[in-house]
PDB file of C-alpha atoms and ligand atoms in Angstrom:
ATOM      1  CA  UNK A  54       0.000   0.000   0.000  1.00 73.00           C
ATOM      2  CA  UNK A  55       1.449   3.538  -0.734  1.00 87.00           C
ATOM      3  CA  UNK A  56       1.550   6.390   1.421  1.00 86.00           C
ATOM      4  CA  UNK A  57      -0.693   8.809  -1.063  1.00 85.00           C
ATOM      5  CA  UNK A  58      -3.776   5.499  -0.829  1.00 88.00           C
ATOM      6  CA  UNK A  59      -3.033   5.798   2.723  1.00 89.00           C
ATOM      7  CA  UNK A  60      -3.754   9.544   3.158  1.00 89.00           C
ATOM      8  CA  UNK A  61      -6.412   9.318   0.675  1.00 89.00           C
ATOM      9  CA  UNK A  62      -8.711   6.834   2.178  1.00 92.00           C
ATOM     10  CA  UNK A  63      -7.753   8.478   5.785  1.00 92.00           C
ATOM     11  CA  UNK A  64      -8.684  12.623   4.537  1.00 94.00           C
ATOM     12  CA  UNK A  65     -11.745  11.403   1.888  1.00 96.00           C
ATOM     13  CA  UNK A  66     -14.427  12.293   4.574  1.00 97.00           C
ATOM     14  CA  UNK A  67     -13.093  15.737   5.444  1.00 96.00           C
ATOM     15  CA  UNK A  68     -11.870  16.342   1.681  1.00 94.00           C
ATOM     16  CA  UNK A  69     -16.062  15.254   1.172  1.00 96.00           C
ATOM     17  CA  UNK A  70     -17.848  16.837   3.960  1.00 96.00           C
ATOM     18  CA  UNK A  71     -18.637  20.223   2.248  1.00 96.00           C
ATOM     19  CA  UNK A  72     -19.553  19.329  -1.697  1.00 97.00           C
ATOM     20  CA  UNK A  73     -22.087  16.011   0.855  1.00 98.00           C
ATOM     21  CA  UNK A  74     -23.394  19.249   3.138  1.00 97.00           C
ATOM     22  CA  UNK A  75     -24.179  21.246  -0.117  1.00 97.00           C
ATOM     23  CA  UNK A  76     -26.059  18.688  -1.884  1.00 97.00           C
ATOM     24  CA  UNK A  77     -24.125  15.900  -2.562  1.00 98.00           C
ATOM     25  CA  UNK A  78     -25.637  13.935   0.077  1.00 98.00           C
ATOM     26  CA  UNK A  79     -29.326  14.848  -1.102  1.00 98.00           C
ATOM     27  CA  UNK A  80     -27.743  13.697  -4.346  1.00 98.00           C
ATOM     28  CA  UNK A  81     -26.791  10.307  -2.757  1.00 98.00           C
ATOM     29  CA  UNK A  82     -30.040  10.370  -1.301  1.00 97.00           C
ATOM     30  CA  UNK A  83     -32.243  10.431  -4.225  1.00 97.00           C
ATOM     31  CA  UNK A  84     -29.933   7.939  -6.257  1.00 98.00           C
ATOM     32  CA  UNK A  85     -29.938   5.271  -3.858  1.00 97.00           C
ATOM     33  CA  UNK A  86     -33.802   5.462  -3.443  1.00 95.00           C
ATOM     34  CA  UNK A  87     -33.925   3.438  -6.798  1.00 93.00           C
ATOM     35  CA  UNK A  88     -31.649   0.942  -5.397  1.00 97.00           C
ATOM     36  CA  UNK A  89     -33.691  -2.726  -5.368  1.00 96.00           C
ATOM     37  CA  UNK A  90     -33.614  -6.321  -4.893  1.00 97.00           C
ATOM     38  CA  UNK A  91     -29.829  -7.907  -4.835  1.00 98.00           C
ATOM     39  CA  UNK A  92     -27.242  -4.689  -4.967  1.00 98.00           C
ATOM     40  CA  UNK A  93     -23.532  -4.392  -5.648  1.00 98.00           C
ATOM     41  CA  UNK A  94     -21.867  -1.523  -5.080  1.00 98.00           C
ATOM     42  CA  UNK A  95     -18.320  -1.160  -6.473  1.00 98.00           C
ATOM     43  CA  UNK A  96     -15.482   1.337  -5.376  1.00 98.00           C
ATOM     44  CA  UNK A  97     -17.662   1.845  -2.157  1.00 98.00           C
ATOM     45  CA  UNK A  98     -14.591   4.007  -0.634  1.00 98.00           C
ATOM     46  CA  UNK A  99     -15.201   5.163   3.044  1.00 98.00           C
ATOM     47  CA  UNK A 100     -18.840   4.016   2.647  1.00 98.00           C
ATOM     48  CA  UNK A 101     -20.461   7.698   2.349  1.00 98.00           C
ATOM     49  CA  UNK A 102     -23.403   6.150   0.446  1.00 98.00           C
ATOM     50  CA  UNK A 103     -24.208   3.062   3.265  1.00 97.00           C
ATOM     51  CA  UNK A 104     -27.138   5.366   5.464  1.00 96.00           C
ATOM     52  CA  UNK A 105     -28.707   5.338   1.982  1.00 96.00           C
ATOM     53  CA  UNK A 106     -30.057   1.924   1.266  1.00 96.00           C
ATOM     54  CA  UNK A 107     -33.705   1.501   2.072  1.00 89.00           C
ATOM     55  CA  UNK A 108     -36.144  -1.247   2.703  1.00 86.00           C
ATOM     56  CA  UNK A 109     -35.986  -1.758  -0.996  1.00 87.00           C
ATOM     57  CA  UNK A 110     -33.291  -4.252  -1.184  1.00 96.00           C
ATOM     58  CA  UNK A 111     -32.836  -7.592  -0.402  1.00 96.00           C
ATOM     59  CA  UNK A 112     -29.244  -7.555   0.077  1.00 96.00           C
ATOM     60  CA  UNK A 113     -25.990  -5.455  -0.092  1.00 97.00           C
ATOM     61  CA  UNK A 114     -22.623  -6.127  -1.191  1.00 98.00           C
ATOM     62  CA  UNK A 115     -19.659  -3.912  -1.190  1.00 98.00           C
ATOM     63  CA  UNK A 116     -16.508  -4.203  -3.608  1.00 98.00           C
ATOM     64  CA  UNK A 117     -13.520  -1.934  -2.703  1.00 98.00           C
ATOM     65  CA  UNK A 118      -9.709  -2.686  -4.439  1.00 97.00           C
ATOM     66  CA  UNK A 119      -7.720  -0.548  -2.253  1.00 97.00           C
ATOM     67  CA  UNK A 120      -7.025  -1.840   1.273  1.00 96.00           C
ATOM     68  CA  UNK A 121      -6.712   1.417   3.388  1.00 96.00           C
ATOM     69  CA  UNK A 122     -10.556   2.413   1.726  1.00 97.00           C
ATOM     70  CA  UNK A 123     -11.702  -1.479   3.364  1.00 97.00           C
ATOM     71  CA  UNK A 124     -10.409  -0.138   6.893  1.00 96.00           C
ATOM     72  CA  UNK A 125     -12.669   2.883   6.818  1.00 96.00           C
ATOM     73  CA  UNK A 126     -15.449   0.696   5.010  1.00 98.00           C
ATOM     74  CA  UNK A 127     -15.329  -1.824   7.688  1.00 97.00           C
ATOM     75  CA  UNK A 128     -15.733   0.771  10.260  1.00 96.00           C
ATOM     76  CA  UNK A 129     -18.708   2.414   8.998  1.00 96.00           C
ATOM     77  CA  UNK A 130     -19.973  -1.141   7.921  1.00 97.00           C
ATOM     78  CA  UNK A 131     -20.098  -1.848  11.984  1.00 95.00           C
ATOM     79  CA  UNK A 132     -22.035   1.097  12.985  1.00 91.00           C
ATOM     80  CA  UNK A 133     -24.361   1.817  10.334  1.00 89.00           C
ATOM     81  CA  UNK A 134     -25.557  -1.941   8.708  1.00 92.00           C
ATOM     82  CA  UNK A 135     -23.882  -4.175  10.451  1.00 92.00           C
ATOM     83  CA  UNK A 136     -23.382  -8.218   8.651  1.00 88.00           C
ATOM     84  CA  UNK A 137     -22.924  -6.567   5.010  1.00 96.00           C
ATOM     85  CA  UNK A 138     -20.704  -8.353   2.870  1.00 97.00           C
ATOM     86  CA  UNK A 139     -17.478  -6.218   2.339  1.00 98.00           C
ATOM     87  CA  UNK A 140     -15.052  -8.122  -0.419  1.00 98.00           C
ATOM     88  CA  UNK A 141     -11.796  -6.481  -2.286  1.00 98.00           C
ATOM     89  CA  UNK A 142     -12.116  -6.130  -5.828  1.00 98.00           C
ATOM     90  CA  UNK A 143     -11.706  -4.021  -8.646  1.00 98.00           C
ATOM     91  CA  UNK A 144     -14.215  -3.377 -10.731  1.00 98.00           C
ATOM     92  CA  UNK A 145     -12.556  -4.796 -13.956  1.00 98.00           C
ATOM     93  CA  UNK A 146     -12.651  -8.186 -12.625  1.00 98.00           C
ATOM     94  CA  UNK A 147     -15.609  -9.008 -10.289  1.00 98.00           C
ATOM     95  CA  UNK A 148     -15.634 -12.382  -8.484  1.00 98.00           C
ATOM     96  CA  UNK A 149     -19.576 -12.782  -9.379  1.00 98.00           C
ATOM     97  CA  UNK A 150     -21.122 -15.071 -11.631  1.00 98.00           C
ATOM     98  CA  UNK A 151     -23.427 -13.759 -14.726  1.00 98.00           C
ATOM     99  CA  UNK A 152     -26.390 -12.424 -13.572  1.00 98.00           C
ATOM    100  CA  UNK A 153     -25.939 -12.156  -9.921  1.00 98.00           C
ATOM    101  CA  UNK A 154     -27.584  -8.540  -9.422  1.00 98.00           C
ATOM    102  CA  UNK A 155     -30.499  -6.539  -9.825  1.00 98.00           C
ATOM    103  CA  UNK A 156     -28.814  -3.216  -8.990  1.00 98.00           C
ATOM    104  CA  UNK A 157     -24.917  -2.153  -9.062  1.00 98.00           C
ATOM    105  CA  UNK A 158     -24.350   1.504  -7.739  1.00 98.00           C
ATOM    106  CA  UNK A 159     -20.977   3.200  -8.919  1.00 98.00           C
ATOM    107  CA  UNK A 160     -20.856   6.794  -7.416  1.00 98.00           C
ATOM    108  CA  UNK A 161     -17.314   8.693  -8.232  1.00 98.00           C
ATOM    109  CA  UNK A 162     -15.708   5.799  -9.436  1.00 98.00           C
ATOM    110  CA  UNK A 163     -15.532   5.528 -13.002  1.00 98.00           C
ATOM    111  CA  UNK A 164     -13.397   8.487 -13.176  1.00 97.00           C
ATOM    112  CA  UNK A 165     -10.834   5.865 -11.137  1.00 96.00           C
ATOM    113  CA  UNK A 166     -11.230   2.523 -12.969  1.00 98.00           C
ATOM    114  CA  UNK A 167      -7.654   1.296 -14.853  1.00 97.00           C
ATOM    115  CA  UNK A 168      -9.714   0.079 -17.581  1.00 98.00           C
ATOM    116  CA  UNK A 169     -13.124   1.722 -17.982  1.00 98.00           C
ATOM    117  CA  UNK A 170     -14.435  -0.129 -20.777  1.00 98.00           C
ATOM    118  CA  UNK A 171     -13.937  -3.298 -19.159  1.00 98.00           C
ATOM    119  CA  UNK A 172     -15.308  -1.997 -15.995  1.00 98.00           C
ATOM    120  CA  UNK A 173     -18.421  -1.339 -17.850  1.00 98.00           C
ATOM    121  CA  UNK A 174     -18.654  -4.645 -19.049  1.00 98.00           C
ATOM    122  CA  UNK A 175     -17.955  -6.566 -16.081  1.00 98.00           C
ATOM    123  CA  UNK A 176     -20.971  -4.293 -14.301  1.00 98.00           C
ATOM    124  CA  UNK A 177     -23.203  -5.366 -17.271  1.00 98.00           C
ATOM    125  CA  UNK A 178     -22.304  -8.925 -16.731  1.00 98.00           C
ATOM    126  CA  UNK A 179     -22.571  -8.906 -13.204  1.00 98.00           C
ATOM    127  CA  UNK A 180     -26.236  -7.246 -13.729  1.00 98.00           C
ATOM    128  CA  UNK A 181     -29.471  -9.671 -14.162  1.00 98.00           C
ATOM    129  CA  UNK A 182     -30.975  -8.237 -17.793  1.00 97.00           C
ATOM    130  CA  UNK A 183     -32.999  -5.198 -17.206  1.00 97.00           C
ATOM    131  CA  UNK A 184     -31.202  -4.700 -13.827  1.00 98.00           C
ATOM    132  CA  UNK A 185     -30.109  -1.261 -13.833  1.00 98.00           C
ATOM    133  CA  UNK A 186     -26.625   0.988 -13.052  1.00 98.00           C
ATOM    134  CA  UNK A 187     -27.445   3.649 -11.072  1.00 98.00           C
ATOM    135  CA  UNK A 188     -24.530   6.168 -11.918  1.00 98.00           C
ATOM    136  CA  UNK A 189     -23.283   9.294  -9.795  1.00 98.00           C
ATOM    137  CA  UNK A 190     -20.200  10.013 -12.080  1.00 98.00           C
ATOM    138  CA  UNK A 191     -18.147  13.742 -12.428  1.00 97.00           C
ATOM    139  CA  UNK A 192     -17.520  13.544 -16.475  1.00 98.00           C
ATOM    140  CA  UNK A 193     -15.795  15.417 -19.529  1.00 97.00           C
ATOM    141  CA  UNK A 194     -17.365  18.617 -19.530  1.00 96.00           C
ATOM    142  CA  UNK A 195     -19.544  19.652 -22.631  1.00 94.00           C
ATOM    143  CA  UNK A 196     -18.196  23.340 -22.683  1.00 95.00           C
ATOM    144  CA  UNK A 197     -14.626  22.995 -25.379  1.00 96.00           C
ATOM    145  CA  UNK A 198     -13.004  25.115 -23.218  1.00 95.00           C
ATOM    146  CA  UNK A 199     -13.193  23.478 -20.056  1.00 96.00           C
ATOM    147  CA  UNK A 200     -12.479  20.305 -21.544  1.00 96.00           C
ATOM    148  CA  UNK A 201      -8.906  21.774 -22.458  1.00 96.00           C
ATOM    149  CA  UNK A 202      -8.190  22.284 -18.937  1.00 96.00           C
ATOM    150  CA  UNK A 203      -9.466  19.029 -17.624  1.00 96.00           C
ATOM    151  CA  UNK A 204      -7.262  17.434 -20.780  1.00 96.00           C
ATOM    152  CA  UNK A 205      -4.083  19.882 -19.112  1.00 96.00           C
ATOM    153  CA  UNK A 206      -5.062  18.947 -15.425  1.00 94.00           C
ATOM    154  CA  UNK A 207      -5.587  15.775 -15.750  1.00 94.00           C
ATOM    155  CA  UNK A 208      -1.774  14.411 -14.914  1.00 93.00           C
ATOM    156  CA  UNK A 209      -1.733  16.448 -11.804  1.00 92.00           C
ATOM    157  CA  UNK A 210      -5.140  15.206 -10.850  1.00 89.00           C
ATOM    158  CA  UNK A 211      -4.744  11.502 -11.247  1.00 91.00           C
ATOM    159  CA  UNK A 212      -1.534  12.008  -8.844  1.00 89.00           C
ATOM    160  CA  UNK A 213      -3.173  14.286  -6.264  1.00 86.00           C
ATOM    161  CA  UNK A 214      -6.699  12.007  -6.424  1.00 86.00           C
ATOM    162  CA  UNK A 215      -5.242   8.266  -6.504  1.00 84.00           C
ATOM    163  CA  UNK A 216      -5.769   7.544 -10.398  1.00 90.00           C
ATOM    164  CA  UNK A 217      -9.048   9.875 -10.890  1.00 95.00           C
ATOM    165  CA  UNK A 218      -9.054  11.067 -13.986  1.00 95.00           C
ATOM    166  CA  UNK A 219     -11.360  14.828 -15.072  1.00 96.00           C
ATOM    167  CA  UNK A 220     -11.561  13.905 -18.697  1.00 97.00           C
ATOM    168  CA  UNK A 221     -14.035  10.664 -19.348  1.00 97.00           C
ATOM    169  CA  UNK A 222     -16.904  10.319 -21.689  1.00 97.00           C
ATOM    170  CA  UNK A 223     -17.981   7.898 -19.063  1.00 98.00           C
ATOM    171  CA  UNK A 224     -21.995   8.067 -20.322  1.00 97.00           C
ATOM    172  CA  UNK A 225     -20.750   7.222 -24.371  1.00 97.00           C
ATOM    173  CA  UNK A 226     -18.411   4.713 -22.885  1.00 98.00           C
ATOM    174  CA  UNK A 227     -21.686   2.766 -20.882  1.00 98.00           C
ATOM    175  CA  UNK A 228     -23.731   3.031 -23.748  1.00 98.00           C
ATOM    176  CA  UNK A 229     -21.078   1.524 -25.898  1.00 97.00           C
ATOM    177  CA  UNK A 230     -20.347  -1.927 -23.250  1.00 97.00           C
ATOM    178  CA  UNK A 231     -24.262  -2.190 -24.675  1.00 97.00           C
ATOM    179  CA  UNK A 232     -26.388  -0.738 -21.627  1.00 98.00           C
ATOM    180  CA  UNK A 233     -29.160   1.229 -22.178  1.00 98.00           C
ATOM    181  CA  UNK A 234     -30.380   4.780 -21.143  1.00 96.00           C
ATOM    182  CA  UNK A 235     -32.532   5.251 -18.324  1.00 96.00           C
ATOM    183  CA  UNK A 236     -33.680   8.316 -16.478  1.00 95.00           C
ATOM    184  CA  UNK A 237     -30.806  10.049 -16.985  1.00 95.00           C
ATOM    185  CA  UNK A 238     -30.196  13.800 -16.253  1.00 96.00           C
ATOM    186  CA  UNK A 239     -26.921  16.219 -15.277  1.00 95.00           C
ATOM    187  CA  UNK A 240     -25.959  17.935 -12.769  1.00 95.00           C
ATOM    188  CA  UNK A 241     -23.016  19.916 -10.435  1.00 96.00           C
ATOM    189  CA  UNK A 242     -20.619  18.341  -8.121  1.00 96.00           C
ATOM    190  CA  UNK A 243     -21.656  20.641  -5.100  1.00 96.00           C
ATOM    191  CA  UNK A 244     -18.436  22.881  -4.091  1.00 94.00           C
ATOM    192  CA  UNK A 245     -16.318  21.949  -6.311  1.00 93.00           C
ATOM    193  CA  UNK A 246     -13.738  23.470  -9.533  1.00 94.00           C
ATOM    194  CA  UNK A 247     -15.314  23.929 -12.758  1.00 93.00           C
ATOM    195  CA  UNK A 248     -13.004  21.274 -14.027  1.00 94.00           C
ATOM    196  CA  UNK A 249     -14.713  18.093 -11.809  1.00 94.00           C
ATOM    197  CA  UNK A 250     -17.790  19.974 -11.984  1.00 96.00           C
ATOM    198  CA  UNK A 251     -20.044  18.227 -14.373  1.00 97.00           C
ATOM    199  CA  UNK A 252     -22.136  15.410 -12.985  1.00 98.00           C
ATOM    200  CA  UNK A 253     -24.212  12.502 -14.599  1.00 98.00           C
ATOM    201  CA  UNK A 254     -26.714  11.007 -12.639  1.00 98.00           C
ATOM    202  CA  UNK A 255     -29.196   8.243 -12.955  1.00 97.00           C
ATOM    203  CA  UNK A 256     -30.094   5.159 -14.293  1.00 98.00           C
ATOM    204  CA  UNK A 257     -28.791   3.000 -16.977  1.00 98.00           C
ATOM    205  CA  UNK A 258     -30.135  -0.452 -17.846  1.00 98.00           C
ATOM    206  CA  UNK A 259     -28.294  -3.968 -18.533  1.00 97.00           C
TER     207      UNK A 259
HETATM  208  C1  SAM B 397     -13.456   9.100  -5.226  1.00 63.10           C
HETATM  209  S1  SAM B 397     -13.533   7.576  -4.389  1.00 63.10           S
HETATM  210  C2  SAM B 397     -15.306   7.278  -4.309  1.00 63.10           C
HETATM  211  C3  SAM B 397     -15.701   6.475  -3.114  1.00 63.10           C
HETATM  212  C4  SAM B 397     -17.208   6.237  -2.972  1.00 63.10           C
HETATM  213  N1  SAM B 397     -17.732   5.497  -4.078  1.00 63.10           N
HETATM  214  C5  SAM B 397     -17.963   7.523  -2.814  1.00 63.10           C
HETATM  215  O1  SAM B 397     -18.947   7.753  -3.524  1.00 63.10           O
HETATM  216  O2  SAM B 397     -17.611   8.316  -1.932  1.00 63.10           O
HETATM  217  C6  SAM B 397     -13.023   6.450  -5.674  1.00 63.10           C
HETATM  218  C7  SAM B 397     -13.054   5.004  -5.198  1.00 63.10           C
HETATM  219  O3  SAM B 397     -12.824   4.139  -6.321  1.00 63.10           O
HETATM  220  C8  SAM B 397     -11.975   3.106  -5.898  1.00 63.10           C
HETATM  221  N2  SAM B 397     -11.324   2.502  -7.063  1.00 63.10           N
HETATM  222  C9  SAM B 397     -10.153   2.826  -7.649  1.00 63.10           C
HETATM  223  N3  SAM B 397      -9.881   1.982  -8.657  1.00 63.10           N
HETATM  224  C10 SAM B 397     -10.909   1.107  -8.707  1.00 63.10           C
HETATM  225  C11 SAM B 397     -11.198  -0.027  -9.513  1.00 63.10           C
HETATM  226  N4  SAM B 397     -10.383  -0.404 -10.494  1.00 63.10           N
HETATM  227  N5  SAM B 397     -12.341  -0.704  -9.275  1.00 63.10           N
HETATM  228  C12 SAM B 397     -13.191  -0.305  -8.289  1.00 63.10           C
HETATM  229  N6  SAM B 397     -12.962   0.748  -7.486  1.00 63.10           N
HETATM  230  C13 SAM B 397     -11.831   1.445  -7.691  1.00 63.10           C
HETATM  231  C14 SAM B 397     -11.019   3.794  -4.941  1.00 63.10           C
HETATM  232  O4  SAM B 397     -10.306   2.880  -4.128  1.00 63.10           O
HETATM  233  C15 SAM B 397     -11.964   4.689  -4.183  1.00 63.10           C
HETATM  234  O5  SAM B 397     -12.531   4.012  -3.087  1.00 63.10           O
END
């Protein structure tokens, strides 16, 4: 484990708290509501998204690669629900069978993936047909101009942010691995630079 994982899994809250108390959390909120039957979340961080799950689902798993992210995860796992199922795994390479989930929730993660496109096709394996991706994702921007920036930040970011990366056409690149649009709509990362500012948010279906 390096020293920058380290740090990042130990400041994520407090780097969090503000963009969460200025929407982010609402955000989180209102995703998750959609969240049903057998769910898979991947990436699931310092576990910012577990007071979220409702009566709606049968059962919750939680994939995580990075080890210092499972310490924090198992932490909130204990106070808040208890008996979930944490496991460490990228999301390129998910040890599920086909199938195996009717909802997989991937909030601020896709911008981290090694291998997006792969990622995206190991959620839409992992995902019963018709389940559904519910997506929280900071994206390329659709202003020129700010794409530039992300494209001449991007370096810096990825180093600073553990492997995140400003610049992905993350929506193109879902409906591409062959899932299909659901309610789907934009928005603002709460408190943050223009350059992570632009949001997706919603549903996409296997
Ligand atoms: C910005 S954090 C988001 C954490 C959490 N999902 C949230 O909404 O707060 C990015 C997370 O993606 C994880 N990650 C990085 N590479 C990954 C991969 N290949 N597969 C799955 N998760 C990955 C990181 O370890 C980290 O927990």
């Amino acid at each position: 484990m390096s020293f920058g994982e380290w740090a990042f899994a130990h400041v994520y809250d407090a780097l969090m708290s503000g963009s969460e108390k200025k929407g982010l959390a609402d955000m989180r909120r209102d995703l998750l509501g959609g969240a049903k039957g057998e769910v898979l979340e991947i990436g699931a961080g310092t576990g910012l998204n577990l007071p979220f799950y409702g009566d709606e689902i049968s059962g919750l798993t939680l994939a995580e690669p990075s080890k210092s992210m499972i310490g924090q995860l198992n932490r909130k796992v204990e106070q808040d629900r208890p008996g979930t199922m944490v496991l460490r795994a990228p999301a390129e390479d998910l040890p599920f069978e086909d199938n195996s989930f009717d909802t997989v929730v991937s909030t601020l993660v896709l911008c981290s993936v090694d291998d997006q496109p792969r990622a995206l096709r190991e959620l839409r394996r992992v995902l019963r047909p018709g389940g559904e991706l519910l997506l929280l994702e900071h994206v390329r921007s659709s202003k020129p101009n700010i794409v530039t920036w992300q494209n001449r930040l991007n370096g810096v970011n990825q180093f600073v942010l553990q492997g995140c990366n400003l610049n992905r056409p993350t929506l193109d690149q879902a409906l591409q691995a062959g899932f299909r649009r659901g309610a789907m709509t934009s928005g603002e990362f709460p408190e943050s630079p223009p350059f992570i500012r632009e949001l997706i948010i919603g549903t996409l279906v296997a």
